[in-house]
Coordinates of C-alpha atoms in Angstrom, one line a residue:
M1 CA 84.9 -62.4 142.7
A2 CA 83.6 -59.1 141.4
R3 CA 81.5 -56.5 143.5
I4 CA 78.4 -55.6 141.5
V5 CA 76.0 -52.8 142.2
V6 CA 72.5 -53.3 140.6
I7 CA 70.3 -49.9 140.2
G8 CA 66.7 -51.0 140.4
A9 CA 64.8 -54.2 141.1
G10 CA 63.0 -54.7 137.8
L11 CA 62.7 -58.0 136.1
G12 CA 65.5 -57.3 133.7
A13 CA 67.7 -56.2 136.4
M14 CA 66.9 -59.0 138.8
S15 CA 67.5 -61.3 136.1
A16 CA 71.3 -60.1 135.6
A17 CA 71.5 -60.2 139.3
A18 CA 70.7 -63.8 139.7
R19 CA 72.9 -65.0 136.8
L20 CA 75.8 -63.1 138.1
A21 CA 75.4 -64.2 141.5
V22 CA 75.5 -67.8 140.2
A23 CA 78.7 -66.9 138.5
G24 CA 80.2 -66.2 141.7
H25 CA 80.0 -62.4 141.9
R26 CA 78.9 -60.3 144.9
V27 CA 75.7 -58.5 144.0
T28 CA 73.7 -55.8 145.8
V29 CA 70.6 -54.3 144.3
Y30 CA 69.6 -50.6 145.4
E31 CA 66.0 -50.0 144.8
R32 CA 64.5 -46.5 145.2
T33 CA 61.1 -47.9 146.1
A34 CA 59.8 -50.1 148.9
T35 CA 59.5 -53.1 146.7
Y36 CA 60.9 -55.0 143.7
G37 CA 59.2 -55.7 140.0
G38 CA 59.6 -52.4 138.7
A39 CA 56.7 -52.1 136.1
V40 CA 55.3 -55.5 137.1
G41 CA 53.3 -53.9 139.9
R42 CA 50.2 -54.9 142.0
F43 CA 47.2 -53.0 143.4
E44 CA 45.3 -54.5 146.4
R45 CA 42.3 -53.3 148.0
D46 CA 39.3 -54.7 150.0
G47 CA 40.4 -58.4 149.0
F48 CA 40.7 -57.6 145.3
A49 CA 44.0 -57.6 143.4
F50 CA 45.1 -56.5 140.2
D51 CA 48.4 -56.4 137.9
T52 CA 49.2 -53.0 137.1
G53 CA 51.8 -53.8 134.6
P54 CA 51.8 -56.7 131.9
G55 CA 48.8 -59.2 132.3
L56 CA 50.1 -62.1 130.4
L57 CA 53.6 -63.6 129.4
H58 CA 54.8 -64.3 126.1
L59 CA 57.9 -66.3 125.3
P60 CA 58.0 -68.0 128.8
A61 CA 61.2 -69.9 127.5
V62 CA 63.1 -66.7 128.6
Y63 CA 62.2 -67.2 132.3
R64 CA 62.5 -71.1 132.1
D65 CA 66.2 -70.5 131.0
L66 CA 66.8 -68.2 133.8
F67 CA 65.3 -70.7 136.4
V68 CA 67.6 -73.5 134.7
K69 CA 70.7 -71.4 134.8
T70 CA 70.3 -70.2 138.5
G71 CA 69.1 -72.9 140.6
K72 CA 67.6 -76.5 140.7
E73 CA 63.8 -75.9 140.9
P74 CA 62.6 -75.2 137.4
L75 CA 60.1 -72.2 136.5
E76 CA 57.1 -74.4 136.8
E77 CA 58.0 -75.4 140.3
C78 CA 58.0 -71.9 141.4
V79 CA 55.0 -70.6 139.3
T80 CA 51.8 -72.0 137.8
L81 CA 51.7 -71.2 134.1
T82 CA 48.6 -71.8 132.0
Q83 CA 48.3 -71.1 128.3
V84 CA 45.3 -68.8 127.6
D85 CA 42.7 -70.2 125.2
P86 CA 41.3 -68.4 123.2
A87 CA 44.3 -66.2 123.3
S88 CA 41.9 -63.3 122.8
R89 CA 38.4 -62.2 121.7
H90 CA 38.3 -59.2 119.3
V91 CA 34.9 -57.2 119.0
F92 CA 35.3 -54.9 116.1
A93 CA 33.6 -51.5 115.5
D94 CA 30.9 -53.2 113.3
G95 CA 30.0 -55.6 116.1
T96 CA 31.8 -58.7 114.7
R97 CA 33.4 -60.9 117.2
V98 CA 36.2 -63.5 116.7
D99 CA 37.9 -65.5 119.3
L100 CA 41.5 -66.4 118.2
P101 CA 43.1 -69.6 119.6
N102 CA 46.4 -69.7 121.3
A103 CA 49.4 -70.5 119.1
S104 CA 47.4 -72.3 116.3
R105 CA 47.9 -70.5 112.9
A106 CA 45.4 -73.0 111.1
G107 CA 42.9 -72.1 113.8
T108 CA 43.3 -68.5 113.6
V109 CA 42.8 -68.8 109.9
A110 CA 39.6 -70.7 110.1
A111 CA 38.4 -68.5 112.9
L112 CA 38.8 -65.3 110.7
D113 CA 37.2 -66.9 107.7
A114 CA 34.2 -68.0 109.8
A115 CA 33.7 -64.4 111.5
L116 CA 34.9 -62.0 108.6
G117 CA 34.1 -64.2 105.6
A118 CA 36.0 -66.4 103.2
G119 CA 39.4 -65.0 102.3
A120 CA 40.1 -63.2 105.3
G121 CA 41.8 -65.9 107.1
E122 CA 44.0 -66.5 104.0
R123 CA 45.2 -62.9 103.8
W124 CA 46.1 -63.1 107.5
G125 CA 47.8 -66.3 107.1
A126 CA 49.9 -65.0 104.2
F127 CA 50.8 -62.1 106.1
L128 CA 51.9 -64.2 108.9
V129 CA 54.3 -66.1 106.5
R130 CA 56.2 -62.7 105.6
A131 CA 56.1 -61.7 109.3
R132 CA 58.0 -65.0 109.9
E133 CA 60.7 -64.1 107.4
A134 CA 61.1 -60.8 109.2
W135 CA 61.3 -62.7 112.4
D136 CA 63.8 -65.2 111.1
R137 CA 66.0 -62.3 109.8
T138 CA 66.0 -60.3 113.1
R139 CA 65.5 -63.1 116.0
R140 CA 69.2 -63.3 116.9
P141 CA 70.7 -59.9 116.3
L142 CA 67.5 -58.2 118.1
L143 CA 66.8 -60.6 120.7
E144 CA 69.6 -63.1 121.4
E145 CA 73.0 -61.3 120.7
P146 CA 74.4 -58.1 121.9
Q147 CA 73.5 -55.0 119.9
P148 CA 75.8 -54.5 116.9
K149 CA 78.2 -51.7 117.0
D150 CA 77.3 -51.1 113.5
S151 CA 73.5 -50.2 113.4
A152 CA 73.0 -50.2 109.6
P153 CA 71.9 -53.8 109.4
P154 CA 69.0 -53.3 112.1
A155 CA 68.2 -50.0 110.6
A156 CA 67.0 -51.7 107.6
D157 CA 63.6 -53.2 107.2
P158 CA 63.5 -57.0 107.0
Y159 CA 59.8 -57.3 106.1
P160 CA 59.5 -59.0 102.6
A161 CA 56.5 -56.9 101.7
L162 CA 54.7 -57.1 98.4
K163 CA 55.3 -54.4 96.1
A164 CA 52.1 -52.8 94.8
G165 CA 51.1 -49.6 92.7
L166 CA 52.4 -48.4 89.2
L167 CA 55.7 -47.1 91.1
R168 CA 56.1 -50.3 92.8
R169 CA 57.0 -48.4 96.0
P170 CA 58.2 -50.9 98.8
T171 CA 55.7 -51.1 102.0
T172 CA 57.6 -49.2 104.8
T173 CA 55.0 -48.9 107.8
L174 CA 52.6 -51.3 109.3
A175 CA 49.7 -49.1 108.3
Q176 CA 50.6 -49.8 104.6
I177 CA 50.6 -53.5 105.3
G178 CA 47.0 -53.3 106.4
T179 CA 46.0 -51.0 103.4
R180 CA 47.8 -53.1 100.7
E181 CA 47.9 -56.5 102.0
L182 CA 44.9 -56.9 104.5
R183 CA 42.5 -54.8 103.0
D184 CA 39.5 -55.7 105.1
P185 CA 39.2 -52.8 107.9
R186 CA 38.6 -55.5 110.7
L187 CA 41.9 -57.3 109.8
V188 CA 43.5 -53.7 109.8
A189 CA 42.2 -53.0 113.1
L190 CA 43.5 -56.5 114.4
L191 CA 47.0 -55.6 113.1
D192 CA 46.8 -52.1 114.4
A193 CA 46.0 -53.6 117.9
Y194 CA 49.1 -55.6 118.3
A195 CA 51.1 -52.4 117.3
W196 CA 49.4 -50.0 119.9
T197 CA 49.7 -53.0 122.6
Y198 CA 53.2 -52.3 122.4
G199 CA 53.0 -48.6 122.2
F200 CA 53.6 -48.2 118.6
D201 CA 51.3 -46.0 116.3
P202 CA 50.8 -48.2 113.3
A203 CA 51.2 -45.1 111.0
T204 CA 54.7 -44.6 111.9
A205 CA 55.8 -48.1 113.1
P206 CA 57.9 -49.8 110.5
A207 CA 56.8 -52.9 108.6
S208 CA 59.1 -54.9 111.0
A209 CA 56.5 -54.4 113.7
A210 CA 55.0 -57.4 111.7
V211 CA 56.8 -59.6 114.2
L212 CA 54.6 -58.5 117.2
P213 CA 51.5 -60.6 116.2
Y214 CA 53.7 -63.3 114.7
M215 CA 55.5 -63.6 118.2
E216 CA 52.2 -63.8 120.0
Q217 CA 50.1 -66.1 117.6
T218 CA 53.1 -68.6 117.2
F219 CA 54.6 -68.9 120.7
G220 CA 51.2 -68.3 122.7
S221 CA 50.3 -66.3 125.7
W222 CA 50.6 -67.5 129.2
Y223 CA 48.9 -66.6 132.4
V224 CA 50.7 -67.0 135.7
A225 CA 48.5 -68.0 138.5
G226 CA 48.0 -65.1 141.2
G227 CA 48.8 -62.6 138.5
L228 CA 52.1 -61.5 137.0
R229 CA 53.1 -60.2 140.2
S230 CA 53.8 -63.9 141.2
L231 CA 56.6 -64.0 138.4
A232 CA 58.4 -61.0 140.1
D233 CA 58.1 -62.7 143.5
A234 CA 59.6 -65.9 142.0
V235 CA 62.5 -64.2 140.4
Y236 CA 63.1 -62.0 143.4
E237 CA 63.1 -65.2 145.7
R238 CA 65.5 -66.8 143.3
C239 CA 68.0 -63.9 143.7
R240 CA 67.7 -64.4 147.5
K241 CA 68.5 -67.7 147.3
R242 CA 71.4 -67.0 145.3
R243 CA 72.7 -64.6 148.2
V244 CA 71.6 -61.4 146.1
E245 CA 71.3 -58.5 148.8
F246 CA 68.4 -56.1 148.3
V247 CA 68.3 -52.5 149.8
F248 CA 65.1 -50.8 149.4
G249 CA 64.2 -47.1 149.9
S250 CA 67.6 -46.4 148.7
P251 CA 67.6 -44.2 145.6
V252 CA 71.1 -43.9 143.6
E253 CA 71.9 -40.3 142.8
D254 CA 75.1 -40.6 140.8
V255 CA 77.3 -43.3 139.1
L256 CA 80.9 -42.8 140.4
E257 CA 83.7 -42.4 137.8
K258 CA 87.4 -42.7 138.1
D259 CA 89.9 -43.0 135.2
G260 CA 87.4 -43.2 132.8
R261 CA 85.5 -46.0 134.4
A262 CA 82.7 -46.8 136.7
V263 CA 83.7 -47.5 140.1
G264 CA 80.5 -47.3 142.2
V265 CA 77.5 -45.3 143.1
R266 CA 76.3 -42.5 145.6
L267 CA 73.3 -43.2 147.4
A268 CA 70.6 -40.4 148.0
G269 CA 72.0 -40.0 151.7
G270 CA 75.5 -39.4 150.4
E271 CA 76.9 -42.9 151.3
T272 CA 79.3 -44.1 148.6
V273 CA 79.2 -47.9 147.5
E274 CA 82.4 -49.2 145.7
A275 CA 81.8 -51.7 142.6
D276 CA 83.7 -53.2 139.9
H277 CA 80.7 -53.1 137.7
V278 CA 77.4 -51.0 137.9
V279 CA 74.2 -52.3 136.2
S280 CA 71.6 -50.0 135.7
G281 CA 67.8 -51.0 135.4
A282 CA 66.6 -47.7 135.6
P283 CA 65.1 -46.2 132.6
V284 CA 67.6 -44.5 130.2
P285 CA 65.7 -41.3 129.8
A286 CA 65.3 -41.0 133.6
L287 CA 68.9 -41.4 134.0
Y288 CA 69.5 -38.1 132.3
R289 CA 66.5 -36.2 133.6
D290 CA 67.7 -36.9 137.2
H291 CA 71.3 -36.2 136.3
V292 CA 72.6 -39.8 137.3
V293 CA 74.9 -40.1 134.4
E294 CA 76.8 -37.2 133.1
W295 CA 79.6 -38.3 130.9
G296 CA 80.1 -37.0 127.5
H297 CA 77.7 -35.2 125.1
G298 CA 76.2 -36.1 121.7
D299 CA 77.3 -39.3 120.2
D300 CA 78.9 -40.4 123.6
R301 CA 75.6 -40.6 125.1
P302 CA 73.6 -43.9 124.4
H303 CA 70.6 -43.7 122.3
H304 CA 67.3 -44.8 123.3
Q305 CA 63.9 -45.0 121.8
T306 CA 61.8 -42.0 121.6
V307 CA 58.8 -43.4 123.0
L308 CA 55.8 -41.0 123.4
T309 CA 53.1 -43.5 124.6
G310 CA 52.1 -44.7 128.0
R311 CA 49.1 -46.6 129.5
V312 CA 46.2 -45.8 131.3
T313 CA 44.9 -48.9 133.5
V314 CA 41.5 -49.0 135.3
C315 CA 41.2 -51.7 137.8
L316 CA 37.5 -52.7 138.3
A317 CA 36.2 -54.2 141.5
L318 CA 32.9 -56.1 140.5
R319 CA 30.1 -57.9 142.4
G320 CA 28.9 -61.2 140.6
A321 CA 30.7 -64.1 139.5
R322 CA 32.6 -64.3 136.0
E323 CA 30.2 -66.0 133.5
A324 CA 31.2 -69.3 132.3
E325 CA 31.7 -68.3 128.7
A326 CA 34.0 -65.4 129.5
V327 CA 37.4 -65.3 128.0
H328 CA 40.6 -64.2 129.7
R329 CA 41.4 -61.3 127.0
T330 CA 39.2 -59.1 125.0
V331 CA 40.1 -56.4 122.6
V332 CA 37.3 -54.0 122.0
H333 CA 38.2 -52.0 118.9
A334 CA 37.8 -48.2 118.8
E335 CA 34.5 -47.0 117.9
G336 CA 33.2 -43.5 117.8
G337 CA 35.0 -41.5 120.6
R338 CA 35.9 -44.7 122.4
P339 CA 39.4 -45.9 122.6
T340 CA 40.6 -49.5 121.9
V341 CA 40.8 -51.2 125.1
T342 CA 42.3 -54.8 126.4
V343 CA 40.0 -56.2 129.1
L344 CA 41.7 -58.6 131.2
R345 CA 39.3 -61.2 133.0
P346 CA 41.4 -64.0 134.7
D347 CA 39.6 -67.0 136.2
D348 CA 41.6 -66.7 139.4
P349 CA 40.0 -67.0 142.8
A350 CA 43.1 -65.4 144.2
L351 CA 42.3 -62.0 142.8
H352 CA 39.1 -61.3 144.6
P353 CA 37.0 -62.2 147.7
E354 CA 35.2 -65.4 148.1
G355 CA 31.3 -65.2 147.5
G356 CA 30.9 -64.1 144.0
Y357 CA 33.3 -61.2 142.9
E358 CA 35.5 -60.4 140.0
S359 CA 38.7 -58.5 139.3
V360 CA 38.9 -56.9 135.7
T361 CA 41.6 -54.9 134.3
V362 CA 41.1 -52.4 131.4
T363 CA 44.0 -50.9 129.8
A364 CA 44.6 -48.4 126.7
T365 CA 47.5 -46.9 125.1
V366 CA 47.6 -43.0 125.1
R367 CA 50.2 -40.6 124.2
T368 CA 51.8 -39.0 127.1
S369 CA 51.4 -35.4 127.9
P370 CA 51.3 -33.4 131.1
G371 CA 47.8 -32.5 132.5
Q372 CA 45.8 -35.5 130.9
D373 CA 42.5 -35.9 132.6
G374 CA 42.7 -39.5 133.7
E375 CA 39.4 -39.7 135.1
A376 CA 37.6 -38.5 132.1
F377 CA 39.5 -41.0 129.9
A378 CA 38.9 -43.8 132.4
D379 CA 35.0 -43.1 131.8
R380 CA 35.4 -43.7 128.2
M381 CA 37.8 -46.8 128.7
V382 CA 35.1 -48.4 131.1
E383 CA 32.3 -47.4 128.5
A384 CA 34.3 -49.1 125.8
A385 CA 34.8 -52.3 127.9
G386 CA 31.0 -52.9 128.1
P387 CA 31.0 -55.5 125.4
A388 CA 33.3 -57.5 127.0
V389 CA 31.7 -57.7 130.3
P390 CA 28.0 -58.2 130.6
G391 CA 26.2 -55.7 133.0
L392 CA 29.6 -54.1 134.0
A393 CA 27.9 -50.6 135.0
E394 CA 25.4 -52.5 137.4
R395 CA 28.2 -54.9 138.8
L396 CA 30.9 -52.1 139.6
L397 CA 31.8 -51.5 143.3
W398 CA 34.6 -49.3 142.7
R399 CA 37.4 -48.5 140.4
H400 CA 41.0 -47.4 140.7
V401 CA 42.9 -45.4 137.8
R402 CA 46.4 -45.5 137.0
T403 CA 47.8 -42.8 134.6
P404 CA 51.4 -42.6 132.9
E405 CA 52.2 -40.1 135.7
D406 CA 51.5 -42.8 138.2
V407 CA 53.9 -45.0 136.1
R408 CA 56.4 -42.2 136.2
R409 CA 56.4 -42.0 140.1
D410 CA 56.8 -45.7 140.4
T411 CA 59.4 -46.5 137.7
G412 CA 60.8 -43.3 136.8
A413 CA 59.4 -43.0 133.3
A414 CA 55.8 -42.4 132.2
E415 CA 56.3 -43.8 128.8
V416 CA 56.3 -47.8 128.4
P417 CA 59.2 -48.9 126.3
G418 CA 58.6 -51.2 123.3
P419 CA 60.7 -54.2 122.0
A420 CA 63.6 -53.4 119.6
L421 CA 62.3 -53.2 115.9
A422 CA 64.4 -53.1 113.0
G423 CA 64.0 -50.4 110.3
A424 CA 62.8 -46.9 110.8
R425 CA 66.4 -46.0 110.4
G426 CA 67.5 -47.4 113.6
L427 CA 65.3 -45.1 115.7
L428 CA 63.4 -48.0 117.4
L429 CA 66.7 -49.6 118.8
P430 CA 66.9 -49.5 122.7
A431 CA 70.2 -48.3 124.3
D432 CA 73.0 -50.7 124.0
N433 CA 73.6 -52.7 127.1
R434 CA 77.1 -51.6 126.9
S435 CA 77.2 -47.8 128.0
P436 CA 79.7 -45.4 126.9
L437 CA 81.4 -45.4 130.5
P438 CA 83.2 -49.0 130.8
G439 CA 81.9 -50.8 133.8
L440 CA 78.4 -49.2 133.5
W441 CA 75.7 -51.6 131.9
F442 CA 72.0 -51.2 131.1
A443 CA 69.5 -54.0 131.7
G444 CA 65.9 -54.0 131.5
G445 CA 63.4 -52.7 129.2
W446 CA 64.8 -49.5 128.2
S447 CA 67.8 -51.2 126.9
H448 CA 68.5 -53.8 124.4
P449 CA 66.5 -56.0 123.3
G450 CA 63.7 -53.4 124.8
G451 CA 60.4 -53.6 126.7
G452 CA 58.3 -56.3 127.6
L453 CA 58.6 -59.3 130.1
A454 CA 60.5 -61.5 127.9
H455 CA 62.6 -58.8 126.4
A456 CA 63.6 -57.5 129.9
G457 CA 64.6 -61.2 130.8
M458 CA 66.8 -61.4 127.6
S459 CA 68.5 -58.1 128.6
G460 CA 69.4 -59.4 131.9
A461 CA 70.9 -62.4 130.2
L462 CA 72.8 -60.4 127.7
V463 CA 74.3 -58.0 130.4
A464 CA 75.4 -61.1 132.7
G465 CA 76.9 -62.8 129.6
L466 CA 78.9 -59.5 128.7
I467 CA 80.3 -59.3 132.2
V468 CA 81.0 -62.7 132.8
E469 CA 82.6 -63.8 129.5
G470 CA 83.5 -60.1 128.3
A471 CA 84.1 -59.4 124.6
D472 CA 84.0 -62.9 123.4
F473 CA 80.3 -63.1 124.6
R474 CA 78.3 -63.8 121.5
G475 CA 74.9 -64.2 123.0
S476 CA 72.5 -67.1 123.9
Q477 CA 72.9 -70.3 121.9

């Protein structure tokens, strides 16, 4: 039985902790804040409740696997999952609206043809066929297996784009896919919105980012009753049942090293804790900013995505009940000086007081920079959300704004990490789960296979497999 210290109580770190405890190890989690969940946060006021991180779950099979491998109760006995249908409503700059069904390619093609004109659905469907090829080529190496030591294969873009023009130059960015293959500006906006949702600029995102809409439209979008925070509650309780110990309000200041190996951690109060393995769920950039990890220089340090985008979230407490024809998720695309926003309106009585009220969350991706005027930007976001929420201005009781700096305070990094993407010369590959210091491992959104709830869960599974099975571990089967 090994002694394992886990830094942070995010979803990836807790996923690793539960799996390691089941394998017979003694696991203690040190979390610098007063609660668990990391980016899967919650804001509550006056009987209203809001998810301040992800609002929907994709690839729920990741957490089904976690619960199967760590106890008798399956995921669906611990949380209530509901497929969101339609998966999303899109309101384009010209006023056109389209509702896209959940996990139905034929339904999506038909909806796009009906709303945007004949041929639009066919072009989007043909794009998804090529996106599937990119998904098939990268699914195992980028999601299910440890990161390869040779980054050359993932650095190559797997998207089989059509070649166009006299020079027959290959398509290298997501924006080029829109221009060359989709052509309709509304289809381009649809594609761009998927990229921005995950924090990627379509102008620079590799063509392999086509896997993002493919993943959502193929495997579906799910809501967790009570909000996504309920999933964090369930994972935390599973850890507790497996005898994982949690110490909250206890920042880790340093990783202890002896004879070239991690041997424990030093806490903020000066106390040292010995360990055979240290699993860090902290953001990799924050590790260096706070001088937690100090080995080596240059190539000895793990690489990580250079992410320059974060999210502004506006929580809206509204008077009046949600109208019957409302949908769970609406994307209102940029128009004029207003940003593209995602409006979440869950039909969940657990999130608001009784008697005719509604909790609404509006999010937008922004470039992170110090000194941003969050309130002024929130004004534009709320204005942009108007087409998704009838009578929004008259119904508003109050709002609460969360900026990237608030995210930094709670999680250690203002940026929101994206999932691993092939191409882009390997620059969008997260840190390897295996750090340069033996005995120190990385789990969570900043490490392989990257950001997002499902990817964080996969990261925890990979770290647990590497520790338990060693160098022979080849990933999930």
